[in-house]
mmCIF file of C-alpha atoms and ligand atoms in Angstrom:
data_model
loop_
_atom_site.group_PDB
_atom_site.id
_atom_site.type_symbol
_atom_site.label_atom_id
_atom_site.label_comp_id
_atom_site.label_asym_id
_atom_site.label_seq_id
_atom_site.Cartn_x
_atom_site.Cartn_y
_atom_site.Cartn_z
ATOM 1 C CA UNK A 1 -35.144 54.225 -5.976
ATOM 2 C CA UNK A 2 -31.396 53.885 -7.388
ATOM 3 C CA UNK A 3 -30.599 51.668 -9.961
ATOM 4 C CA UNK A 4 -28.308 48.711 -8.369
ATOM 5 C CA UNK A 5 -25.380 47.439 -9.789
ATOM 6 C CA UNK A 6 -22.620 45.259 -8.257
ATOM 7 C CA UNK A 7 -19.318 43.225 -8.262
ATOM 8 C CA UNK A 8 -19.707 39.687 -7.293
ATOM 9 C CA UNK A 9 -17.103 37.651 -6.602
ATOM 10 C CA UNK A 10 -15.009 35.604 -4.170
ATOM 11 C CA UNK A 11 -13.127 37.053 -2.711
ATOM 12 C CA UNK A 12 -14.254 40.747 -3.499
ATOM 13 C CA UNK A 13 -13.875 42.845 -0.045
ATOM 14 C CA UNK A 14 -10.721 43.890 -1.967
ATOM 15 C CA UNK A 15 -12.092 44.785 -5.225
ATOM 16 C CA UNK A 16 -11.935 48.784 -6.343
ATOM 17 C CA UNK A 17 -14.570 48.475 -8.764
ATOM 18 C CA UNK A 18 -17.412 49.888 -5.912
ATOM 19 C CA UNK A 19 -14.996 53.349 -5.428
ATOM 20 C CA UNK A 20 -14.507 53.410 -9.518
ATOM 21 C CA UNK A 21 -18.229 53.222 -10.575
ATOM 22 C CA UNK A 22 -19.243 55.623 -7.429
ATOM 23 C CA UNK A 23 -16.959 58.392 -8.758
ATOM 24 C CA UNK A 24 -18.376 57.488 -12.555
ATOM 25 C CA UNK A 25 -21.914 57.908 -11.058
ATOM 26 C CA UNK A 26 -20.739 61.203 -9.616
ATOM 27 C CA UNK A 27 -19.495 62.742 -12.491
ATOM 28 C CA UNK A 28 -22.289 61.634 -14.983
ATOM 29 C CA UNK A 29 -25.084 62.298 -12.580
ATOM 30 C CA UNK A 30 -26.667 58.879 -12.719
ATOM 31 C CA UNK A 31 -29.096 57.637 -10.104
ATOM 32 C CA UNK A 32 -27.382 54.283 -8.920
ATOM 33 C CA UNK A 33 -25.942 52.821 -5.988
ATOM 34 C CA UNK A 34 -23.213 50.392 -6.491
ATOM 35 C CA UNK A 35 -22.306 47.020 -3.986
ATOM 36 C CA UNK A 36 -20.121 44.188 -3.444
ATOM 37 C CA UNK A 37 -21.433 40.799 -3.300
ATOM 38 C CA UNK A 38 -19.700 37.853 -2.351
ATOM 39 C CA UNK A 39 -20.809 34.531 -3.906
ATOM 40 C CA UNK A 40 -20.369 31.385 -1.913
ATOM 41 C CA UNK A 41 -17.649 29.079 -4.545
ATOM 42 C CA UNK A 42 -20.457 27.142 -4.893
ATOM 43 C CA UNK A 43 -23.268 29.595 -5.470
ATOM 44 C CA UNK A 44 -22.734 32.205 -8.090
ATOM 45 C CA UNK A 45 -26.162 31.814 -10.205
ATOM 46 C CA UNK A 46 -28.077 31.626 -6.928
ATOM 47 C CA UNK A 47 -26.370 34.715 -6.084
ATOM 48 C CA UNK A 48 -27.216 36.583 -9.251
ATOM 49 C CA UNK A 49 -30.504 35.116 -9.657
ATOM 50 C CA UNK A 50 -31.590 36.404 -6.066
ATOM 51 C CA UNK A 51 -29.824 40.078 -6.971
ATOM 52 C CA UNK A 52 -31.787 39.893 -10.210
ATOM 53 C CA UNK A 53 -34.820 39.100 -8.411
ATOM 54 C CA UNK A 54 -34.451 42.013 -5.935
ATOM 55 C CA UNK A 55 -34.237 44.457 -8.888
ATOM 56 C CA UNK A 56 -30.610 44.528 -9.130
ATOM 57 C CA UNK A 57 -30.161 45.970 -13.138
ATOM 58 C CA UNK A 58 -26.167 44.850 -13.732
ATOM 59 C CA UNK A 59 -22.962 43.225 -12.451
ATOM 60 C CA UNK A 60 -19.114 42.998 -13.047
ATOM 61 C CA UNK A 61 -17.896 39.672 -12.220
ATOM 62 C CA UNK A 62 -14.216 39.258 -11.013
ATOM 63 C CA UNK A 63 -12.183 35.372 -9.950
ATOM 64 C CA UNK A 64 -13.435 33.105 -9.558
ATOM 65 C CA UNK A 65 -16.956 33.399 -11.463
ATOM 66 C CA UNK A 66 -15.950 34.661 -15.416
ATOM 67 C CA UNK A 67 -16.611 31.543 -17.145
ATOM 68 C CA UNK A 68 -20.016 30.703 -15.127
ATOM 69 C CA UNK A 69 -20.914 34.138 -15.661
ATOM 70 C CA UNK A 70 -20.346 33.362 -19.401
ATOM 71 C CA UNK A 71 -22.416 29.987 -19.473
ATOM 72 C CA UNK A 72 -25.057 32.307 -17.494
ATOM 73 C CA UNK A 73 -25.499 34.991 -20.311
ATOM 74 C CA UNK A 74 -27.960 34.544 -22.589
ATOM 75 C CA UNK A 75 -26.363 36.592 -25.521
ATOM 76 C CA UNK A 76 -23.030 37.620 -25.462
ATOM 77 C CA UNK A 77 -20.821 39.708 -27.386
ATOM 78 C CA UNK A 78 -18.502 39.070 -29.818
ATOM 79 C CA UNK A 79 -15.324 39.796 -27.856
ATOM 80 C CA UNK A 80 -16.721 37.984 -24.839
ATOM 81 C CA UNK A 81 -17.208 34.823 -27.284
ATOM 82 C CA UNK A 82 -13.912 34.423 -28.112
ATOM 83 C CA UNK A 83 -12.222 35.338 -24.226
ATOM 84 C CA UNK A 84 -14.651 32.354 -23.313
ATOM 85 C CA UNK A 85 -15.411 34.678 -20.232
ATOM 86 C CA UNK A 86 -17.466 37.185 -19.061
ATOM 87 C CA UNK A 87 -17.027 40.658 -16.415
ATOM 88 C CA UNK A 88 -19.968 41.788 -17.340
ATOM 89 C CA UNK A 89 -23.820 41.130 -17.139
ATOM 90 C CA UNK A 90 -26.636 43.773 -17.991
ATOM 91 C CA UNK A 91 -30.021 41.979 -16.864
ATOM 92 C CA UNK A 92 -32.482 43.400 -19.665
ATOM 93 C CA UNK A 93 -36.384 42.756 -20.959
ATOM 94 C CA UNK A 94 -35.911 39.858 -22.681
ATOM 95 C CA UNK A 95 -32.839 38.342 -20.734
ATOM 96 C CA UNK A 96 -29.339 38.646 -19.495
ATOM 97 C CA UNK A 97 -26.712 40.062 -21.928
ATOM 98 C CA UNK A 98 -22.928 39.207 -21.499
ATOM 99 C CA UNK A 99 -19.888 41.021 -22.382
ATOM 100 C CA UNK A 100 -15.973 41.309 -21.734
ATOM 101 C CA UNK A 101 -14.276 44.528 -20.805
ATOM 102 C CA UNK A 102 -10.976 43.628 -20.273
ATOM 103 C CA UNK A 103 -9.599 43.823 -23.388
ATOM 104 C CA UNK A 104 -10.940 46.611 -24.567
ATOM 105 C CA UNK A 105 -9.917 48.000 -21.637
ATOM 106 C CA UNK A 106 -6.114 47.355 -21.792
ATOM 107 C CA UNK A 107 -6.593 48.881 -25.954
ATOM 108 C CA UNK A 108 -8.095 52.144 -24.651
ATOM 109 C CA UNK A 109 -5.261 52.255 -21.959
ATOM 110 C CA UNK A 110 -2.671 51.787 -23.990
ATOM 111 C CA UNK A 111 -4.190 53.987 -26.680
ATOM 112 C CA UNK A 112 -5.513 56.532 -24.903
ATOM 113 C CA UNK A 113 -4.581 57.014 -22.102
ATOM 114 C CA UNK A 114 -0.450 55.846 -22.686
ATOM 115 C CA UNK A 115 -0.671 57.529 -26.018
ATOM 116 C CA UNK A 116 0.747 54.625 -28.134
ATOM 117 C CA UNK A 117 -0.796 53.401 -30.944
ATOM 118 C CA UNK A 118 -1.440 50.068 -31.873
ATOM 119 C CA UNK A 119 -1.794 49.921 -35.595
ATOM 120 C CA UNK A 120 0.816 48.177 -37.350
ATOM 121 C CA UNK A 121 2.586 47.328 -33.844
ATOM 122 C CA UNK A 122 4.608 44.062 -33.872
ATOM 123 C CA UNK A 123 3.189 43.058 -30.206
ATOM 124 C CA UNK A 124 4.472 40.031 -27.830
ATOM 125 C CA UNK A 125 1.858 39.214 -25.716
ATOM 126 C CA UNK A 126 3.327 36.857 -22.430
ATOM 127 C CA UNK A 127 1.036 34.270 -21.255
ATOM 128 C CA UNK A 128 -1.898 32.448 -22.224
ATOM 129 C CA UNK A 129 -4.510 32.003 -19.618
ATOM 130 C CA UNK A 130 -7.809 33.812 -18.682
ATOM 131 C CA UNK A 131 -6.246 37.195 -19.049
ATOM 132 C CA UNK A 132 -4.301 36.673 -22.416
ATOM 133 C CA UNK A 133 -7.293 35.070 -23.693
ATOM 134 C CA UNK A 134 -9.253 38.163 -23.204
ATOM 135 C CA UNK A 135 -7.587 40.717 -24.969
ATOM 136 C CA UNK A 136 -6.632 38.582 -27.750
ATOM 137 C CA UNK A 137 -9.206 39.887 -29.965
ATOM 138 C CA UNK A 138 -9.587 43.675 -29.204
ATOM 139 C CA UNK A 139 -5.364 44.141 -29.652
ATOM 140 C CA UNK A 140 -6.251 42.033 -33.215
ATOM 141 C CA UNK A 141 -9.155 44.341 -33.741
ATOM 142 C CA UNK A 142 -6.961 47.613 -32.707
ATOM 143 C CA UNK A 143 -4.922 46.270 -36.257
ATOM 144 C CA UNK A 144 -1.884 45.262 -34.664
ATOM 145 C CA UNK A 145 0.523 43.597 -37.294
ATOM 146 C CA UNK A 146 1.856 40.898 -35.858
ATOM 147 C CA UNK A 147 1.432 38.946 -32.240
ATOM 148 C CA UNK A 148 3.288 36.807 -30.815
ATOM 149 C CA UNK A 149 2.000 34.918 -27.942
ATOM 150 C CA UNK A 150 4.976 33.444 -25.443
ATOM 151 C CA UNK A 151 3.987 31.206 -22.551
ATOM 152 C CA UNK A 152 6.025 28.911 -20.020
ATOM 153 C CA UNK A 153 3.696 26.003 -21.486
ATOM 154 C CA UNK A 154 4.775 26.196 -25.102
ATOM 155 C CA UNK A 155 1.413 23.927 -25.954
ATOM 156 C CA UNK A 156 -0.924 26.311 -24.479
ATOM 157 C CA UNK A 157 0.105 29.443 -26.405
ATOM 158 C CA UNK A 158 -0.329 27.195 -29.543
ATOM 159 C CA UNK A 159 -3.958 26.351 -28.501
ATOM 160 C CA UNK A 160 -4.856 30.004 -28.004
ATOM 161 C CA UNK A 161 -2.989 31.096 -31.773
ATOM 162 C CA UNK A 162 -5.007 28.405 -33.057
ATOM 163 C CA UNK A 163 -8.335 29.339 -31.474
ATOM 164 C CA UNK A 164 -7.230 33.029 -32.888
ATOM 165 C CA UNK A 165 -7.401 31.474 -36.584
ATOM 166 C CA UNK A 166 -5.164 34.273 -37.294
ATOM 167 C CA UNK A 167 -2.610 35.020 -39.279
ATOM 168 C CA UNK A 168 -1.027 37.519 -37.392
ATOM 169 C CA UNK A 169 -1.047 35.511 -34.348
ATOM 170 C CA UNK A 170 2.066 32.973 -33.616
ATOM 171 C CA UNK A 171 2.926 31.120 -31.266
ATOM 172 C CA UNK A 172 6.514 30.343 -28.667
ATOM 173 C CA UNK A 173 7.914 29.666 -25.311
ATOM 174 C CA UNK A 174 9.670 32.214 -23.122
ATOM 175 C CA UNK A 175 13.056 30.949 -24.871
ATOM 176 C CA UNK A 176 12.936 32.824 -27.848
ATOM 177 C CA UNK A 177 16.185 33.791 -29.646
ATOM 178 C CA UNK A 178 17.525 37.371 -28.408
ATOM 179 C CA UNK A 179 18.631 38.097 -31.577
ATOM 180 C CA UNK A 180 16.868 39.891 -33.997
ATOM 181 C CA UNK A 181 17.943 38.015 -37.108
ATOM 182 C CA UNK A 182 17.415 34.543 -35.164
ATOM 183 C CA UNK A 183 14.019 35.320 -34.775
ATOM 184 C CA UNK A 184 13.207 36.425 -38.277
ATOM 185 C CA UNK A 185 14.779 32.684 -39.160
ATOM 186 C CA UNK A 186 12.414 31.191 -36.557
ATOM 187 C CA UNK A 187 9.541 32.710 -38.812
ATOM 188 C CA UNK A 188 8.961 35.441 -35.581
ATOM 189 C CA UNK A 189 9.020 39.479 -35.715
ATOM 190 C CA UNK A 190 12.590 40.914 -35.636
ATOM 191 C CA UNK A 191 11.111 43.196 -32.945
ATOM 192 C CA UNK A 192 8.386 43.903 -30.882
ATOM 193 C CA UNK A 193 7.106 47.638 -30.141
ATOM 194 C CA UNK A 194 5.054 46.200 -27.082
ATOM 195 C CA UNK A 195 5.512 43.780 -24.607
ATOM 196 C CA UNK A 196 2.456 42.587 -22.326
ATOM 197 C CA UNK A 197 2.539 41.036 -19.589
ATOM 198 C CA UNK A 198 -0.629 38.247 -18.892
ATOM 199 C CA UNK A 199 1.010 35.953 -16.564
ATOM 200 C CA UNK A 200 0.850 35.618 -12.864
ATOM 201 C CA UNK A 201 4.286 34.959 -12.122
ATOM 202 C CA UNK A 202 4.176 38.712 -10.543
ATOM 203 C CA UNK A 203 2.408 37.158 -7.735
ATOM 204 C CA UNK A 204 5.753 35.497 -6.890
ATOM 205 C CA UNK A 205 7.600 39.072 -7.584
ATOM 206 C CA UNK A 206 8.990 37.847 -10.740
ATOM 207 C CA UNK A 207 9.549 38.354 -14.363
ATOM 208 C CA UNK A 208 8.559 36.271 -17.094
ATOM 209 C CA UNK A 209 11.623 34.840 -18.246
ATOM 210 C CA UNK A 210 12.159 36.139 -21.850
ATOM 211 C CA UNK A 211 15.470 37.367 -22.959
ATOM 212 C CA UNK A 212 16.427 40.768 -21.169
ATOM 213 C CA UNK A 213 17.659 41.524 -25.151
ATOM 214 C CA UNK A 214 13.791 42.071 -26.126
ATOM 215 C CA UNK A 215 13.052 44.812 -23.675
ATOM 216 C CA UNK A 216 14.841 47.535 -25.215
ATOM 217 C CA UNK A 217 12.997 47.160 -28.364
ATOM 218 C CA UNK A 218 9.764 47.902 -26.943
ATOM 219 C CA UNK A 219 8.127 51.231 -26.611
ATOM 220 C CA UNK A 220 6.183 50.090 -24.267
ATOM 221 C CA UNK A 221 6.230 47.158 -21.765
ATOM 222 C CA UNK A 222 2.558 47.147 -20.163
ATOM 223 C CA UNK A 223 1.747 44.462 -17.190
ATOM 224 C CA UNK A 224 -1.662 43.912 -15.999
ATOM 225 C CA UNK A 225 -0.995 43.320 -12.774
ATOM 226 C CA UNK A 226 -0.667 46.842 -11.036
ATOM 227 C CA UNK A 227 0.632 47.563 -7.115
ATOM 228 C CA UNK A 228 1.482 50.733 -5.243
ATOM 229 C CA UNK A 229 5.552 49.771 -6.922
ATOM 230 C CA UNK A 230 6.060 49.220 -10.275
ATOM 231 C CA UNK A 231 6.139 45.310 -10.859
ATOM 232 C CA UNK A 232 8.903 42.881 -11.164
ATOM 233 C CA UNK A 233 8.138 42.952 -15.048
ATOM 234 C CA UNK A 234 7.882 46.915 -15.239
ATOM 235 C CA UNK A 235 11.980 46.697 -13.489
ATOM 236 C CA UNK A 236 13.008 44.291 -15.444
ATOM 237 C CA UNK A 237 11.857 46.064 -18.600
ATOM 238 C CA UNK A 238 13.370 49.335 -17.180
ATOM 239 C CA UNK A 239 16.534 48.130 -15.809
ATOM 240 C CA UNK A 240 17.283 46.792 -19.557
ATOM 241 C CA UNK A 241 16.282 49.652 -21.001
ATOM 242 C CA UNK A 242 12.838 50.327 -22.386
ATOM 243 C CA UNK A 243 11.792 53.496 -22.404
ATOM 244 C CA UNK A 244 8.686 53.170 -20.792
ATOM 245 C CA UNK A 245 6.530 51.201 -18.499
ATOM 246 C CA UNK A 246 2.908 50.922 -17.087
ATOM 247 C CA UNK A 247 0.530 48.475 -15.092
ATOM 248 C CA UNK A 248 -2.473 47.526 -15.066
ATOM 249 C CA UNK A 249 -4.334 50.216 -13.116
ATOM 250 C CA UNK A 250 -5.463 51.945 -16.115
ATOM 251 C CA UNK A 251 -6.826 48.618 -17.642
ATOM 252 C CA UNK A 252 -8.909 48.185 -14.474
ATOM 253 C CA UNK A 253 -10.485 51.840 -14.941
ATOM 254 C CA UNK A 254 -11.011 51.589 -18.364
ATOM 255 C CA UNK A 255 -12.587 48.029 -18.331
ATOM 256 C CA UNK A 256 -15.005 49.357 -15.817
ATOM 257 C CA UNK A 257 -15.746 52.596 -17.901
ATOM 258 C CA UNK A 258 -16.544 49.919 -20.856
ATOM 259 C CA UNK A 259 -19.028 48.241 -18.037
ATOM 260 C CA UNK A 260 -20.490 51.334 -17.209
ATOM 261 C CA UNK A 261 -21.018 52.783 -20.538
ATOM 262 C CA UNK A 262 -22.823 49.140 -21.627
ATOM 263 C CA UNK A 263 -25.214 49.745 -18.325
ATOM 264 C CA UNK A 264 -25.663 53.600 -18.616
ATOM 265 C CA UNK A 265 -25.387 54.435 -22.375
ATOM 266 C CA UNK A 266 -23.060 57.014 -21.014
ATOM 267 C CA UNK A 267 -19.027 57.305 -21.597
ATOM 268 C CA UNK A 268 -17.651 58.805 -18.449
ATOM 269 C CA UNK A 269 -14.229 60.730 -18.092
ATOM 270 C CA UNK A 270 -11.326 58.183 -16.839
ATOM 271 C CA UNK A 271 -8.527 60.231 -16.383
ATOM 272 C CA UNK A 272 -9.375 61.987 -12.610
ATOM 273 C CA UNK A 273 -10.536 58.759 -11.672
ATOM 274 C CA UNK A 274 -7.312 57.123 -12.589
ATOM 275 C CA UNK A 275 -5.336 59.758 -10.876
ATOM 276 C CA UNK A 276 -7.701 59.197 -7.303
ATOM 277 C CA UNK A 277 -6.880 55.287 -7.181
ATOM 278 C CA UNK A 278 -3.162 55.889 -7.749
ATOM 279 C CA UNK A 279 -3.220 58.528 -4.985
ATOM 280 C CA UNK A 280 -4.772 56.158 -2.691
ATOM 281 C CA UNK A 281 -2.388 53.081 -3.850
ATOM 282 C CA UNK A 282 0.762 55.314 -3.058
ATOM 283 C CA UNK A 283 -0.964 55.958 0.098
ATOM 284 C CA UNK A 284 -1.968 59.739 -0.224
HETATM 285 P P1 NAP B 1 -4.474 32.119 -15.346
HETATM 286 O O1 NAP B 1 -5.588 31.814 -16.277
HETATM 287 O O2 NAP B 1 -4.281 31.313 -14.114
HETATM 288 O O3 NAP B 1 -3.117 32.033 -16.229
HETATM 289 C C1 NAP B 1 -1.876 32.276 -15.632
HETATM 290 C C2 NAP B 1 -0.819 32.524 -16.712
HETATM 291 O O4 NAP B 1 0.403 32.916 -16.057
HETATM 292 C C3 NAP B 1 -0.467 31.290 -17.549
HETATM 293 O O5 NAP B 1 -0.074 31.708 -18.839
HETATM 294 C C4 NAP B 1 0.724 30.698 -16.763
HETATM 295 O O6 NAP B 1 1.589 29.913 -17.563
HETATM 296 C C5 NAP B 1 1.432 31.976 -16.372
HETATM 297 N N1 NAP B 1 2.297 31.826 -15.192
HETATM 298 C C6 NAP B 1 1.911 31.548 -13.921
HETATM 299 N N2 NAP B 1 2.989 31.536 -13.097
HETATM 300 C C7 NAP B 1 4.070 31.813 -13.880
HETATM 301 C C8 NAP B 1 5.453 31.948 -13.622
HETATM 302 N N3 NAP B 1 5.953 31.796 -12.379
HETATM 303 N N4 NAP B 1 6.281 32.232 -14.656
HETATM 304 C C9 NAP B 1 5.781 32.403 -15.900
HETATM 305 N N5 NAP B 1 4.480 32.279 -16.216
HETATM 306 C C10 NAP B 1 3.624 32.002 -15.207
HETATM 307 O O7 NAP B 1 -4.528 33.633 -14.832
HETATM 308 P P2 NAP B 1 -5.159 34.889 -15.623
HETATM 309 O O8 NAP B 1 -6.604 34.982 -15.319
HETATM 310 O O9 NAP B 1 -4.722 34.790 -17.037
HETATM 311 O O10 NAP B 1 -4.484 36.160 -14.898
HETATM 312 C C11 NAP B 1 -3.131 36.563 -15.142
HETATM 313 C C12 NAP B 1 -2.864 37.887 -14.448
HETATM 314 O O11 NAP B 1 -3.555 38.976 -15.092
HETATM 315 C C13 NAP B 1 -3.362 37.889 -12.979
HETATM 316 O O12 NAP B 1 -2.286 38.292 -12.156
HETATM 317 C C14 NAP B 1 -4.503 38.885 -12.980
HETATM 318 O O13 NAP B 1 -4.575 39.589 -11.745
HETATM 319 C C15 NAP B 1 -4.147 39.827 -14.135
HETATM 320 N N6 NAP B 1 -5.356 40.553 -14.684
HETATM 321 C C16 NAP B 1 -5.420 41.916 -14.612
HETATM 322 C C17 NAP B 1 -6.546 42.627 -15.115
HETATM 323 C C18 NAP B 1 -6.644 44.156 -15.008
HETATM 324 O O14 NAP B 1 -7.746 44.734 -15.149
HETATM 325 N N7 NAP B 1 -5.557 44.877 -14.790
HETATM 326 C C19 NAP B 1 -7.599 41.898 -15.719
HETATM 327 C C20 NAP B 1 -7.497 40.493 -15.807
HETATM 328 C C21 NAP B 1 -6.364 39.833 -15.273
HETATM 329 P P3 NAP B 1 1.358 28.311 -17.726
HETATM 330 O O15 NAP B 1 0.317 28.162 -18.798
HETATM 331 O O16 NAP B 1 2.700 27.803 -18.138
HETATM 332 O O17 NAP B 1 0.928 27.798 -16.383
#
């Protein structure tokens, strides 16, 4: 019989991850069948006790369930640790092993995938929830120089430089000065090579509102939010000039490569499976 994996969550009729891990499965030749469960608000660790039970071997966990699914692991990873969440759960021998994706996923992304590299990049990373939290580490690990975390609520971008303990990490609201020398005199980076976007305030078709000034500075200006158009953040960035934009698409692919390799002990090939899911957003 196939191995059974799955994404639980609730909602999760929308969720790609099932079309993703079938084309992974394809191209590796591994033996599993991949589902979508959906957990009643209520009910997640009856849910993925009873697909435990029935021999399932691994899930990905998407809203609402990533910090349950973190109190649920057993061991955990560093990187999960310190997002305080969990996407991932591998049910082994002696118990159920945690880890987060995410983050690495938006690295490999940007690195591979986008071609920019990270080292020694002055990076402003906009918001601090669940998401910012989560790739807080890896971009630290990928030896970033300096970043700055922005957020409409000034306090909860200091909590999240704090739980960093980092001195590369600093904290600000969305206010910060335009100008280059202002900043350096506000202790901040005089310029930022990459610009992330980890707020929802897409879901009301906006853009964070930073100064349009610190766009053009950016090589990059990456939101993790992706659609079938670019998002109110990618045309903001591009309408002030940066030279280039991306969402989140990739992130999700590469997250659930990071998932599959964890299950499988196999890395499979992103790039065609990338291409397939923006097809199908643009409607081809
Ligand atoms: P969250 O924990 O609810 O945090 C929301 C963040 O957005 C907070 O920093 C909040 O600021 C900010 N925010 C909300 N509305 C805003 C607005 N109108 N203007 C400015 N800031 C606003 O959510 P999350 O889990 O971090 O998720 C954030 C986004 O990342 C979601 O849209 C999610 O879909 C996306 N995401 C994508 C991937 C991927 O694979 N591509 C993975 C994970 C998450 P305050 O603190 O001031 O409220």
């Amino acid at each position: 019989m196939s191995d059974r994996y799955a994404v639980v969550g609730n909602p999760v009729a929308h969720s790609r991850s099932p079309s993703i891990h079938a084309q992974f499965a394809a191209q590796t030749g591994q033996d599993l069948v991949y589902e979508r469960l959906l957990a009643p608000l209520d009910g997640f660790v009856a849910t993925v006790e009873a697909f435990r039970a029935s021999g399932g071997r691994g899930l990905n966990v998407t809203v609402p369930f990533k910090l349950e699914a973190f109190a649920f692991a057993q061991r955990r990873t560093a990187r999960a640790t310190m997002a305080g969440a969990v996407n991932t759960l591998r049910f082994d021998a002696d118990g159920v092993f945690g880890d987060n994706t995410d983050g690495i996923g938006l690295v490999r992304d940007i690195t591979v995938r986008l071609g920019q590299g990270l080292g020694d990049a002055s990076v402003l990373l906009l918001g601090a929830g669940g998401a910012a939290r989560g790739v807080l580490q890896p971009l630290l690990d990928a030896g970033v120089r300096a970043l700055t975390v922005a957020n409409r609520t000034v306090s909860r971008a200091e909590d999240l430089a704090r739980l960093a303990g980092d001195a590369r990490v600093r904290a600000c609201g969305f206010d910060l000065p335009a100008d280059a020398q202002a900043r350096v005199r506000a202790g901040l980076p005089e310029r930022f090579d990459l610009i992330v976007n980890a707020t929802s305030a897409g879901l009301d078709d906006a853009a964070p509102a930073i100064p349009a000034a610190l766009y053009p500075t950016a090589r990059l200006c990456y939101d993790m939010v992706y659609g079938a158009r670019p998002t109110a953040f990618m045309t903001a960035a591009a309408a002030a000039g940066c030279a280039a934009t991306a969402d989140g698409l990739g992130m999700l692919v590469e997250q659930a490569a990071e998932s599959f390799l964890l299950w499988r002990g196999v890395r499979p090939v992103t790039e065609p499976v990338y291409r397939r899911l923006r097809a199908e957003l643009a409607g081809h």
